Short mmCIF file of C-alpha atoms in Angstrom, two decimals:
data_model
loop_
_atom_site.label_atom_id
_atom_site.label_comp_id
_atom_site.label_asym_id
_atom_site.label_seq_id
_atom_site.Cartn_x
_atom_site.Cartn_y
_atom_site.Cartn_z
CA UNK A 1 -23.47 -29.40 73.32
CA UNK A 2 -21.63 -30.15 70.29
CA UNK A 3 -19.42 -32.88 71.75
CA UNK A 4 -23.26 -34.29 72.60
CA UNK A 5 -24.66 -34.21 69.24
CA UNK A 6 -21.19 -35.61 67.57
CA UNK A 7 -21.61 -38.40 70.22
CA UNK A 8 -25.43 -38.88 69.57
CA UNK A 9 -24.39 -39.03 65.77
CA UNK A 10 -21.57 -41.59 66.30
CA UNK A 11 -24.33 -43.89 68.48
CA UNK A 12 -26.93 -43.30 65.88
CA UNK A 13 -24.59 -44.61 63.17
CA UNK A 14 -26.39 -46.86 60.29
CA UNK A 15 -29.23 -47.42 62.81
CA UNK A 16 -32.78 -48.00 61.96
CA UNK A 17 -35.72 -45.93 62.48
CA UNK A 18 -36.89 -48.11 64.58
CA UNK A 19 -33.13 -47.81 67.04
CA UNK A 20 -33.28 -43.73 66.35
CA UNK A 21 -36.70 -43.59 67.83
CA UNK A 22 -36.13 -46.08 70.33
CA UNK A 23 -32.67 -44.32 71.24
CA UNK A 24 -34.54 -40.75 71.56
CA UNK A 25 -37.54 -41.98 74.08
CA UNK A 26 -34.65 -43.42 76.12
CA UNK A 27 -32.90 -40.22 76.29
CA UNK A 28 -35.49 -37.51 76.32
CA UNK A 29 -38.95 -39.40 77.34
CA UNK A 30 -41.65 -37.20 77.86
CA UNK A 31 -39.60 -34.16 76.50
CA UNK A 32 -39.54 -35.28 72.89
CA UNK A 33 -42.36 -34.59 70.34
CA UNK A 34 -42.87 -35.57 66.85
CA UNK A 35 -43.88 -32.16 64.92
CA UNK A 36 -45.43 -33.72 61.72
CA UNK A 37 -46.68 -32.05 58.70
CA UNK A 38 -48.93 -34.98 57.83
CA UNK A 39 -46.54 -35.77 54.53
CA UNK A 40 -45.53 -39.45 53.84
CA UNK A 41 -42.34 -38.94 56.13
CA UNK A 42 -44.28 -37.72 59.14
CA UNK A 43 -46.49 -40.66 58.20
CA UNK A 44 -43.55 -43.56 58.01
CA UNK A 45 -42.56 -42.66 61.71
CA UNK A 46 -45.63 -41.85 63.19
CA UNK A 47 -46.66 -45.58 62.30
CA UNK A 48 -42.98 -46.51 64.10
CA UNK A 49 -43.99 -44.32 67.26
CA UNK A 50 -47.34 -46.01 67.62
CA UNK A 51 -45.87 -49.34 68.15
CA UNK A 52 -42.20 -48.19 70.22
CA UNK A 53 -44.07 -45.16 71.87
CA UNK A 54 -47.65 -44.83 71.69
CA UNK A 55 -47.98 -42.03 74.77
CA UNK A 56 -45.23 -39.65 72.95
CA UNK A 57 -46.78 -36.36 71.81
CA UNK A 58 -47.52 -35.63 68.24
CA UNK A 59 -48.73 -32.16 67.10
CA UNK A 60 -48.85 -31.23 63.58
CA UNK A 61 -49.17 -27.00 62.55
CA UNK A 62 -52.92 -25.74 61.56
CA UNK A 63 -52.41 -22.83 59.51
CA UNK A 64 -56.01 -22.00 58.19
CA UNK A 65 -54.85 -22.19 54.65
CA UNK A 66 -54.26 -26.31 54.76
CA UNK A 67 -55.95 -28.87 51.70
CA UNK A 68 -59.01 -30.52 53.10
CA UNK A 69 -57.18 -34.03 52.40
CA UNK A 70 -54.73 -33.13 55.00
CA UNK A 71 -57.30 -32.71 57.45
CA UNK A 72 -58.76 -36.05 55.91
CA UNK A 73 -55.75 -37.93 56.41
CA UNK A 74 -55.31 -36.24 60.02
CA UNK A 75 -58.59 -38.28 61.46
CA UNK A 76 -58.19 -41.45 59.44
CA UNK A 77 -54.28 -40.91 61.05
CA UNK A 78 -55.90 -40.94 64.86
CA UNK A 79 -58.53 -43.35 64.10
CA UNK A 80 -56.14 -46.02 62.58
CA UNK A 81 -53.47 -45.71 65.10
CA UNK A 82 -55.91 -44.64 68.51
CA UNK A 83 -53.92 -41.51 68.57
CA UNK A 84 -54.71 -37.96 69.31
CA UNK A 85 -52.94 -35.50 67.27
CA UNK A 86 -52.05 -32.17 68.81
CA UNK A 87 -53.52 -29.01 66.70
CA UNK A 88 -51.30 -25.78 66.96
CA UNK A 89 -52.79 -22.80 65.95
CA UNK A 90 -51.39 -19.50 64.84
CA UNK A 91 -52.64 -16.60 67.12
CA UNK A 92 -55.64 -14.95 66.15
CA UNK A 93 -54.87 -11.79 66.19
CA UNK A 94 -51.70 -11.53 64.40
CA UNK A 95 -52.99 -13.27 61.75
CA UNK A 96 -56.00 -11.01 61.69
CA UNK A 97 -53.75 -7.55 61.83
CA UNK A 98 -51.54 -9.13 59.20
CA UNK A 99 -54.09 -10.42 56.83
CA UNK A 100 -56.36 -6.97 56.71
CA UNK A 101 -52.63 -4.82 56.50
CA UNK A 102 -51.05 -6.56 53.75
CA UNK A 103 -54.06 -8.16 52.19
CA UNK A 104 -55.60 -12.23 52.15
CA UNK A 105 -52.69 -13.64 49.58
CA UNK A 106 -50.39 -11.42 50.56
CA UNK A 107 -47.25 -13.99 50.26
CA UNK A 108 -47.65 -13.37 46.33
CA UNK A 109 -46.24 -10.17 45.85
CA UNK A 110 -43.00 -10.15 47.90
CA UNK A 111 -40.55 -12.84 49.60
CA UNK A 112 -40.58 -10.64 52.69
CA UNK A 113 -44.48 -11.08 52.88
CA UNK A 114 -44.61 -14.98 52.30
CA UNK A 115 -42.05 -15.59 55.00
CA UNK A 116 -43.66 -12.96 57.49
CA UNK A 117 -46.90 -15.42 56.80
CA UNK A 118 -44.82 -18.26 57.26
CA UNK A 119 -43.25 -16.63 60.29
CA UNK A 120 -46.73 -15.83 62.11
CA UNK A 121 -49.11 -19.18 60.84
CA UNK A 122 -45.93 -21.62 61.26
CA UNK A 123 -42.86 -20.36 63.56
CA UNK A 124 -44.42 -18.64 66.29
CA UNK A 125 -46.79 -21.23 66.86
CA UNK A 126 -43.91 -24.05 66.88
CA UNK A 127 -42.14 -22.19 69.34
CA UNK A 128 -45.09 -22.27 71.78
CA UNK A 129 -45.75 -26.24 70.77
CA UNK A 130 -41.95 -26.87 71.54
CA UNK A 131 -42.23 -25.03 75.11
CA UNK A 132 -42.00 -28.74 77.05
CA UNK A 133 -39.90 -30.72 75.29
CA UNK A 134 -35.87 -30.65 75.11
CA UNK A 135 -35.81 -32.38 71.44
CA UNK A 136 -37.69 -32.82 68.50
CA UNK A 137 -38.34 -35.45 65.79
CA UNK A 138 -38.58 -34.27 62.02
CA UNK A 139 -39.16 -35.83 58.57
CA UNK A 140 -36.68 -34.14 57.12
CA UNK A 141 -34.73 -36.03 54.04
CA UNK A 142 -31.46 -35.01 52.24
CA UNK A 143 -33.27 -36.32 48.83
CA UNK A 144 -35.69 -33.38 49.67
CA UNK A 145 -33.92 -30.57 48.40
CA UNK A 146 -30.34 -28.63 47.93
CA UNK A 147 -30.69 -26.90 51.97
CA UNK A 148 -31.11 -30.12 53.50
CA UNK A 149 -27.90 -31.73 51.83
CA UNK A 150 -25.69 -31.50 54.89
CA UNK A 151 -28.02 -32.21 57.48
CA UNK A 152 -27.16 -35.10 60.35
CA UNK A 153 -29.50 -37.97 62.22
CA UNK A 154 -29.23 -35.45 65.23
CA UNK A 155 -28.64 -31.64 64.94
CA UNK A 156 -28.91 -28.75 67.61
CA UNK A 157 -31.93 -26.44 66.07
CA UNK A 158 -30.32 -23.15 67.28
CA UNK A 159 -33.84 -21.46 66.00
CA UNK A 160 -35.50 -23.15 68.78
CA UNK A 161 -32.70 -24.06 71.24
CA UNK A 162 -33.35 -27.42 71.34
CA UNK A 163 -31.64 -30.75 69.44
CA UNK A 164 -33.30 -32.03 66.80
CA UNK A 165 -33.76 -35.95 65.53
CA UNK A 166 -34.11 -36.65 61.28
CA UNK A 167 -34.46 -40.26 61.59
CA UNK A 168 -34.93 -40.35 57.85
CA UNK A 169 -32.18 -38.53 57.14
CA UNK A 170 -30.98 -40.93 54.48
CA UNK A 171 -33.81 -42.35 53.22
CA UNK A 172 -34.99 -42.03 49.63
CA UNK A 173 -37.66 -41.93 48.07
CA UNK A 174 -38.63 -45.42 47.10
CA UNK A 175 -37.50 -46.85 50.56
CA UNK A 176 -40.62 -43.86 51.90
CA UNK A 177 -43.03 -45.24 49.16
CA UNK A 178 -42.28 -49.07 49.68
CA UNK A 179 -42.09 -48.98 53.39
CA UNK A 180 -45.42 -47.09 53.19
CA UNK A 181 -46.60 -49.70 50.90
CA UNK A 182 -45.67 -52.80 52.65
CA UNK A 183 -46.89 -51.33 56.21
CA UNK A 184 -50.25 -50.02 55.13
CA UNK A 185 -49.85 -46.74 56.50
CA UNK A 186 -52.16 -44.32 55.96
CA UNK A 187 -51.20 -40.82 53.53
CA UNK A 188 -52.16 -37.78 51.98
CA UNK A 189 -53.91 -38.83 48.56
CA UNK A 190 -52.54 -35.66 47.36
CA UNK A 191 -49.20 -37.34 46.71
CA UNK A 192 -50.76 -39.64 44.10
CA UNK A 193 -51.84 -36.15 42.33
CA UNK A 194 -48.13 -35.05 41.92
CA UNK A 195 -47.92 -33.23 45.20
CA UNK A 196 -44.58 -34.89 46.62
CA UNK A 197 -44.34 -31.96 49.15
CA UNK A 198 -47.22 -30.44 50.56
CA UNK A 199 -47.85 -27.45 52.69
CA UNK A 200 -50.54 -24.79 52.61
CA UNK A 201 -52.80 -25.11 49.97
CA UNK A 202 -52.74 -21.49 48.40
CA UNK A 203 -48.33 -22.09 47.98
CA UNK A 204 -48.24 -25.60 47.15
CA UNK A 205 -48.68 -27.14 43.46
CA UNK A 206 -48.45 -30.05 41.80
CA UNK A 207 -44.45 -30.89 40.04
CA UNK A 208 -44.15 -31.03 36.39
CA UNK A 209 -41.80 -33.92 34.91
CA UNK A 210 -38.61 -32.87 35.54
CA UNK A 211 -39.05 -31.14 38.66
CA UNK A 212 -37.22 -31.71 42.20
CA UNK A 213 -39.27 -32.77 44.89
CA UNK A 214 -39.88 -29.17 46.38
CA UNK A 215 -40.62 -27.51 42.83
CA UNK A 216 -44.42 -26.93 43.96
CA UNK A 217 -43.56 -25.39 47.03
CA UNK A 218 -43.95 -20.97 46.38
CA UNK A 219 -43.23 -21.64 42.66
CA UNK A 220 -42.83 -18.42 42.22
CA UNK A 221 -39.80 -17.58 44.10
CA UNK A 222 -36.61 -18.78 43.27
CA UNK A 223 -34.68 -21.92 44.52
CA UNK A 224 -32.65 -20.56 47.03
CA UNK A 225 -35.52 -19.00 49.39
CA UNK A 226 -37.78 -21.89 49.44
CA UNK A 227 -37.69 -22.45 53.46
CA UNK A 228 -41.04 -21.87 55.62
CA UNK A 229 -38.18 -21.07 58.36
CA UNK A 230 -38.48 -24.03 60.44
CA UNK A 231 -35.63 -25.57 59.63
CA UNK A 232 -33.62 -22.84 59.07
CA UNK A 233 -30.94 -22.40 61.29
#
């Protein structure tokens, strides 16, 4: 497998989104799936997908504790681009058994809680959402924060035992805001507010000047644990 990805990688060289996406339907069809967390990433190559490959499956994480403008930008998302997005849910009951053992914010008062959380309202349900496929895209960015530094175009996700595709890898920030400019696509209003990374409403806050671009994200904990443990190998 790792003579694959090294070749993928040498293929997918300076390529454009438009090549990487075009590169991965060719090579994994209906086994590839865009898990998007309705940021502006998710956003720039959803808008790509709809015009290389309108059928492929998109699915985005519900965790019950989301903003209401993500679930804004969700429909204005499917109506814009005739799409259906795919809702995953966490299962009921663990969340229920968790929530009345440890309490209703229980990811405040220990890392070990907020990543059990994480673990049962994000993980587990990607797993089940990644049963059919053989590769995932991601809108992951180096720019994004100190974990993602080393990351490739095409990586085997050993979490989930399946390769997956960052086709903005190497993008930065005012290539996302321009290209989401100049294409009209469609985002979460809440990065106009100072949210540059947004994920459940109860851990995510706006960044002060001065901040990195994951700052808001469980501001209370400290740099080095700030993974939901998706992309955590």
């Amino acid at each position: 497998m790792r003579n694959r990805i090294e070749e993928y990688n040498e293929r997918l060289s300076g390529a454009t989104l438009r090549e990487i996406i075009a590169f991965s339907v060719c090579e994994f069809g209906a086994r590839l799936a865009l898990a998007s967390s309705m940021g502006a990433e998710d956003q720039v190559i959803t808008d790509m997908i709809a015009e290389v490959a309108p059928e492929m499956r998109i699915f985005t994480l519900d965790t019950g504790r989301m903003f209401q403008e993500t679930y804004d930008l969700i429909a204005i998302t499917e109506d814009q681009y005739k799409i259906k997005i795919q809702m995953v849910f966490p299962d009921a009951y663990d969340v229920e058994e968790m929530v009345n053992s440890r309490g209703i914010n229980l990811f405040y008062e220990s890392v070990e809680n907020r990543k059990l959380c994480c673990h049962i309202r994000k993980v587990e349900p990607m797993k089940r959402a990644l049963l059919e496929t053989d590769a995932w895209i991601s809108g992951l960015r180096r720019e994004q924060s100190a974990t993602r530094q080393n990351m490739q175009v095409v990586e085997w996700d050993e979490r989930y035992n399946r390769i997956k595709i960052n086709p903005l890898i190497d993008w930065t920030s005012k290539q996302l805001g321009e290209y989401i400019h100049d294409n009209k696509i469609p985002y979460n209003t809440l990065h106009d507010k100072g949210y540059p990374s947004i994920g459940c409403l109860p851990c995510t806050r706006a960044v002060l000047a001065g901040e990195d671009f994951r700052a808001g994200r469980w501001w209370w904990e400290s740099a080095e644990n700030k993974e939901c443990g998706l992309h955590v190998k």
